[in-house]
Tab-separated table of C-alpha atoms in Angstrom:
chain	number	residue	atom	x	y	z
Z	1323	VAL	CA	-30.233	5.350	-19.237
Z	1324	ALA	CA	-31.762	4.753	-22.781
Z	1325	THR	CA	-33.212	1.986	-24.629
Z	1326	THR	CA	-34.139	0.977	-28.238
Z	1327	CYS	CA	-36.564	-1.819	-26.779
Z	1328	GLY	CA	-39.451	0.367	-25.979
Z	1329	GLY	CA	-41.133	0.360	-22.553
Z	1330	ALA	CA	-39.715	1.602	-19.300
Z	1331	VAL	CA	-36.137	1.271	-18.373
Z	1332	THR	CA	-34.751	2.464	-14.912
Z	1333	ALA	CA	-31.399	2.932	-13.394
Z	1334	ALA	CA	-31.339	5.097	-10.314
Z	1335	VAL	CA	-28.370	7.489	-9.895
Z	1336	GLY	CA	-26.010	6.031	-7.327
Z	1337	GLY	CA	-27.745	2.637	-7.638
Z	1338	GLY	CA	-26.432	-0.734	-8.863
Z	1339	THR	CA	-29.304	-2.041	-10.847
Z	1340	VAL	CA	-30.736	-1.540	-14.470
Z	1341	VAL	CA	-34.227	-2.821	-14.992
Z	1342	LEU	CA	-36.069	-3.126	-18.330
Z	1343	GLY	CA	-39.781	-2.962	-17.522
Z	1344	ALA	CA	-43.104	-3.592	-19.163
Z	1345	GLY	CA	-44.091	-2.437	-22.603
Z	1346	ASN	CA	-40.976	-3.464	-24.432
Z	1347	SER	CA	-40.724	-5.804	-27.459
Z	1348	ILE	CA	-37.995	-7.496	-29.624
Z	1349	PRO	CA	-38.873	-8.322	-33.249
Z	1350	ALA	CA	-38.454	-11.808	-34.553
Z	1351	ASN	CA	-34.791	-12.378	-35.427
Z	1352	GLY	CA	-34.019	-8.950	-34.121
Z	1353	SER	CA	-32.365	-7.107	-31.171
Z	1354	CYS	CA	-32.555	-4.000	-28.972
Z	1355	THR	CA	-30.150	-2.321	-26.772
Z	1356	ILE	CA	-30.081	-0.823	-23.293
Z	1357	THR	CA	-27.416	1.834	-22.565
Z	1358	VAL	CA	-26.406	3.094	-19.099
Z	1359	ASN	CA	-23.512	5.341	-17.984
Z	1360	VAL	CA	-21.614	3.767	-14.964
Z	1361	THR	CA	-18.826	4.904	-12.725
Z	1362	SER	CA	-16.579	3.500	-10.002
Z	1363	SER	CA	-14.868	5.069	-7.052
Z	1364	THR	CA	-12.681	2.115	-6.467
Z	1365	ALA	CA	-9.399	1.745	-8.439
Z	1366	SER	CA	-7.733	-1.534	-8.219
Z	1367	GLY	CA	-6.202	-2.106	-11.805
Z	1368	LEU	CA	-8.183	-5.370	-11.865
Z	1369	PRO	CA	-11.285	-5.952	-13.871
Z	1370	VAL	CA	-14.743	-5.246	-12.292
Z	1371	THR	CA	-16.899	-8.120	-13.863
Z	1372	ASN	CA	-20.516	-7.608	-14.476
Z	1373	THR	CA	-22.664	-10.631	-15.322
Z	1374	ILE	CA	-26.230	-11.312	-16.223
Z	1375	ALA	CA	-26.829	-14.932	-15.303
Z	1376	ALA	CA	-28.242	-17.505	-17.701
Z	1377	GLY	CA	-32.057	-17.581	-17.117
Z	1378	ALA	CA	-32.178	-14.073	-15.992
Z	1379	ILE	CA	-34.280	-12.708	-18.795
Z	1380	SER	CA	-38.077	-13.261	-18.521
Z	1381	VAL	CA	-40.748	-12.705	-21.127
Z	1382	ASN	CA	-44.615	-12.868	-20.881
Z	1383	THR	CA	-45.156	-14.657	-24.067
Z	1384	GLY	CA	-43.764	-17.976	-23.051
Z	1385	ALA	CA	-40.755	-19.627	-21.388
Z	1386	ALA	CA	-38.106	-18.015	-23.565
Z	1387	THR	CA	-35.002	-16.848	-21.808
Z	1388	ASN	CA	-31.229	-16.466	-22.163
Z	1389	SER	CA	-29.539	-19.825	-22.076
Z	1390	ASN	CA	-25.946	-18.304	-21.588
Z	1391	ALA	CA	-24.698	-15.697	-19.221
Z	1392	ALA	CA	-23.657	-12.314	-20.478
Z	1393	THR	CA	-20.387	-10.947	-18.936
Z	1394	ALA	CA	-18.487	-7.724	-19.447
Z	1395	ASN	CA	-15.316	-6.502	-17.770
Z	1396	LEU	CA	-14.456	-2.847	-16.737
Z	1397	PHE	CA	-10.907	-1.977	-15.734
Z	1398	VAL	CA	-10.883	0.842	-13.199
Z	1399	ASN	CA	-7.398	2.368	-13.108
Z	1400	ALA	CA	-5.963	4.544	-10.281
Z	1401	LEU	CA	-4.421	7.832	-10.697
Z	1402	PRO	CA	-0.677	7.530	-11.415
Z	1403	PRO	CA	1.804	8.457	-8.619
Z	1404	VAL	CA	3.417	11.756	-8.572
Z	1405	ILE	CA	7.082	12.202	-8.430
Z	1406	THR	CA	9.165	15.383	-7.595
Z	1407	LYS	CA	12.871	15.872	-7.104
Z	1408	SER	CA	15.303	18.569	-5.777
Z	1409	PHE	CA	19.036	19.207	-5.208
Z	1410	ALA	CA	20.386	20.580	-1.877
Z	1411	PRO	CA	22.450	22.597	-2.227
Z	1412	THR	CA	21.658	23.755	-5.675
Z	1413	THR	CA	25.288	24.963	-6.372
Z	1414	VAL	CA	28.535	23.066	-5.560
Z	1415	ALA	CA	32.157	23.191	-6.558
Z	1416	VAL	CA	33.604	20.724	-9.125
Z	1417	ALA	CA	33.935	17.409	-7.231
Z	1418	GLY	CA	31.593	18.807	-4.515
Z	1419	THR	CA	28.568	16.879	-3.452
Z	1420	SER	CA	24.735	17.607	-3.222
Z	1421	THR	CA	21.871	15.540	-1.928
Z	1422	LEU	CA	19.287	14.646	-4.646
Z	1423	THR	CA	15.918	14.016	-2.942
Z	1424	PHE	CA	13.137	12.145	-4.672
Z	1425	THR	CA	9.549	12.294	-3.349
Z	1426	ILE	CA	6.693	10.050	-4.533
Z	1427	PHE	CA	3.050	10.610	-3.686
Z	1428	ASN	CA	0.039	8.341	-4.026
Z	1429	PRO	CA	-3.053	10.529	-4.791
Z	1430	ASN	CA	-5.512	7.596	-4.644
Z	1431	ASN	CA	-7.747	6.023	-2.056
Z	1432	VAL	CA	-6.087	2.595	-2.814
Z	1433	THR	CA	-2.667	1.175	-2.456
Z	1434	LEU	CA	-0.350	1.323	-5.431
Z	1435	THR	CA	2.166	-1.319	-6.028
Z	1436	GLY	CA	4.867	-1.913	-8.787
Z	1437	ILE	CA	5.934	1.749	-8.605
Z	1438	GLY	CA	8.910	2.500	-10.846
Z	1439	PHE	CA	10.816	5.076	-12.954
Z	1440	THR	CA	14.281	5.715	-14.229
Z	1441	ASP	CA	16.542	8.769	-13.897
Z	1442	GLN	CA	19.454	9.248	-16.444
Z	1443	PHE	CA	21.794	11.803	-15.114
Z	1444	PRO	CA	23.302	14.392	-17.604
Z	1445	ALA	CA	26.928	14.335	-18.488
Z	1446	GLY	CA	29.121	15.563	-15.594
Z	1447	LEU	CA	26.726	14.289	-12.773
Z	1448	THR	CA	27.596	11.095	-10.911
Z	1449	ALA	CA	25.927	9.169	-7.999
Z	1450	VAL	CA	28.175	8.606	-4.956
Z	1451	ASN	CA	26.255	6.053	-3.055
Z	1452	GLY	CA	24.991	2.670	-4.334
Z	1453	ASN	CA	21.944	0.412	-4.567
Z	1454	ALA	CA	19.234	0.504	-1.685
Z	1455	THR	CA	15.675	-0.626	-0.759
Z	1456	VAL	CA	13.196	2.375	-1.046
Z	1457	CYS	CA	9.439	3.128	-0.887
Z	1458	GLY	CA	8.349	-0.211	0.582
Z	1459	GLY	CA	9.798	-2.269	-2.343
Z	1460	PRO	CA	11.814	-5.466	-2.352
Z	1461	ALA	CA	15.450	-5.679	-1.297
Z	1462	ASN	CA	17.580	-3.364	-3.482
Z	1463	ASN	CA	14.884	-2.144	-5.707
Z	1464	ARG	CA	16.816	1.001	-6.277
Z	1465	VAL	CA	19.756	0.246	-8.552
Z	1466	ILE	CA	22.448	2.772	-9.683
Z	1467	SER	CA	24.136	1.604	-12.940
Z	1468	GLY	CA	27.395	3.045	-14.191
Z	1469	GLY	CA	27.095	5.822	-11.715
Z	1470	ASN	CA	24.538	7.871	-13.779
Z	1471	LEU	CA	21.478	5.750	-14.184
Z	1472	ILE	CA	19.014	5.246	-11.247
Z	1473	THR	CA	16.189	2.614	-11.643
Z	1474	VAL	CA	13.485	2.059	-9.183
Z	1475	THR	CA	11.037	-0.816	-9.417
Z	1476	GLY	CA	8.478	-2.616	-7.141
Z	1477	GLY	CA	7.674	0.354	-4.855
Z	1478	THR	CA	4.619	0.314	-2.778
Z	1479	LEU	CA	2.450	3.196	-1.278
Z	1480	VAL	CA	-0.710	2.920	0.583
Z	1481	ALA	CA	-3.593	5.447	-0.128
Z	1482	GLY	CA	-2.571	9.014	0.346
Z	1483	ALA	CA	0.974	8.256	1.407
Z	1484	ASN	CA	4.272	9.538	0.227
Z	1485	CYS	CA	7.829	8.261	0.367
Z	1486	THR	CA	11.202	10.124	0.154
Z	1487	PHE	CA	14.666	8.856	-0.517
Z	1488	ASN	CA	18.095	10.479	-1.150
Z	1489	VAL	CA	21.005	9.793	-3.445
Z	1490	THR	CA	24.336	11.683	-2.975
Z	1491	VAL	CA	25.705	13.044	-6.244
Z	1492	THR	CA	28.801	14.825	-7.341
Z	1493	GLY	CA	29.421	17.213	-10.206
Z	1494	THR	CA	32.553	16.344	-12.241
Z	1495	THR	CA	32.381	19.140	-14.802
Z	1496	PHE	CA	31.520	22.790	-14.893
Z	1497	GLY	CA	28.093	23.972	-15.937
Z	1498	ALA	CA	24.280	23.577	-15.110
Z	1499	LYS	CA	23.266	19.882	-14.775
Z	1500	ILE	CA	19.566	19.759	-15.812
Z	1501	ASN	CA	17.856	16.584	-14.652
Z	1502	THR	CA	14.328	15.075	-15.021
Z	1503	THR	CA	13.174	11.603	-14.455
Z	1504	SER	CA	11.339	9.308	-16.817
Z	1505	ALA	CA	7.457	8.959	-16.499
Z	1506	ILE	CA	6.544	7.118	-13.275
Z	1507	THR	CA	4.402	4.048	-13.469
Z	1508	SER	CA	2.470	1.671	-11.220
Z	1509	THR	CA	0.601	-1.583	-11.611
Z	1510	GLN	CA	-2.817	-0.023	-10.863
Z	1511	SER	CA	-2.419	3.193	-12.877
Z	1512	GLY	CA	-0.195	2.701	-15.827
Z	1513	THR	CA	2.060	5.530	-16.942
Z	1514	GLY	CA	2.107	8.951	-15.203
Z	1515	ASP	CA	4.118	12.147	-15.694
Z	1516	THR	CA	7.890	12.785	-15.411
Z	1517	SER	CA	9.133	14.802	-12.481
Z	1518	ASN	CA	9.869	18.455	-12.365
Z	1519	THR	CA	13.132	19.549	-13.655
Z	1520	ALA	CA	15.879	20.006	-11.119
Z	1521	ILE	CA	19.109	21.927	-11.817
Z	1522	LEU	CA	22.509	21.528	-10.073
Z	1523	ASN	CA	24.999	24.276	-10.831
Z	1524	VAL	CA	28.579	22.916	-10.692
Z	1525	GLY	CA	31.540	25.341	-10.282
Z	1526	VAL	CA	29.618	28.566	-10.926
Z	1527	ALA	CA	31.334	31.951	-10.244
Z	1528	ASN	CA	29.051	34.593	-8.508
Z	1529	LEU	CA	30.413	38.181	-9.104
Z	1530	SER	CA	29.663	41.366	-7.553
Z	1531	LEU	CA	30.980	44.929	-8.028
Z	1532	ALA	CA	31.367	47.697	-5.571
Z	1533	LYS	CA	32.617	51.156	-6.232
Z	1534	THR	CA	34.013	53.770	-3.649
Z	1535	ASP	CA	35.300	57.389	-3.837
Z	1536	ALA	CA	38.289	58.485	-1.975
Z	1537	VAL	CA	36.757	61.840	-0.962
Z	1538	ALA	CA	33.300	63.133	-0.559
Z	1539	ALA	CA	33.802	66.323	-2.641
Z	1540	VAL	CA	36.379	68.189	-4.761
Z	1541	THR	CA	36.574	71.687	-6.253
Z	1542	PRO	CA	36.426	72.129	-10.111
Z	1543	GLY	CA	39.781	70.870	-11.495
Z	1544	GLY	CA	40.433	68.773	-8.348
Z	1545	THR	CA	41.080	64.997	-8.567
Z	1546	THR	CA	39.783	62.039	-6.585
Z	1547	THR	CA	40.377	58.228	-6.883
Z	1548	TYR	CA	37.565	55.745	-7.575
Z	1549	THR	CA	38.255	52.184	-6.276
Z	1550	MET	CA	36.231	49.403	-8.052
Z	1551	THR	CA	36.320	45.918	-6.358
Z	1552	VAL	CA	35.095	42.845	-8.078
Z	1553	SER	CA	34.226	40.008	-5.728
Z	1554	ASN	CA	33.652	36.352	-6.531
Z	1555	THR	CA	31.514	34.570	-3.794
Z	1556	GLY	CA	31.002	31.571	-5.991
Z	1557	ASN	CA	32.676	28.277	-5.799
Z	1558	ALA	CA	34.690	28.381	-8.925
Z	1559	ALA	CA	37.209	30.765	-10.539
Z	1560	SER	CA	35.905	33.280	-12.924
Z	1561	ALA	CA	38.158	31.912	-15.748
Z	1562	GLY	CA	39.045	35.242	-17.315
Z	1563	LEU	CA	35.306	36.159	-17.909
Z	1564	ILE	CA	35.348	39.574	-16.067
Z	1565	SER	CA	34.583	42.638	-18.047
Z	1566	VAL	CA	33.862	46.037	-16.336
Z	1567	VAL	CA	32.715	49.140	-18.232
Z	1568	ASP	CA	32.285	52.420	-16.321
Z	1569	VAL	CA	30.664	55.314	-18.377
Z	1570	LEU	CA	31.416	58.604	-16.629
Z	1571	PRO	CA	28.783	61.249	-16.529
Z	1572	THR	CA	29.220	64.660	-18.162
Z	1573	GLY	CA	31.678	66.879	-16.288
């Protein structure tokens, strides 16, 4: 706490009162200031109003006082909600399905309302199921538009809670589908971060190579047969991409 008024000013740490004591003075047609740092542990998204009432200032040189109240508002915002997402399984065949799971967490000691975000799918990824009610929101507050845009609005989470909901998706084209939500928001916190990046691999070949020898040993000048086996344990054809090079050792 500090003052340009002179005299003693007190504001106990953890307290709720600021007092300008004896020994101060204000020049004619002048002013002075009192400055104090404050904090709040209650986040509401609503203003905390601090008022010095009319007539609250007293002086020892007469009856002068403040004829009007002095009011200031402080908005104490909550931490934004946190959103994560994942695919299970992470690899599917073309036209196969995967479950996309969203998890939203409230890290505050107050309830968050108006929770919302959007999720625009990349090309070749489509939602299978439709609208629903999620995370304590109003009816059908999860809307899927065009099969590839998810919009969530009006979610509610009490302090320290989380909610989880699923969307079934299908991959319609080959490739890695890289997906991240928009920044998540709430009424009490404003804008938070985007989700982590989740990847769904659609129609990916998974190749392995094994090599065997027909005999354990041969004499110099003898022959043997090597067999190389290429296996694809993925869910898509290799599409002519296989190339095998075997460099034989000296001798």
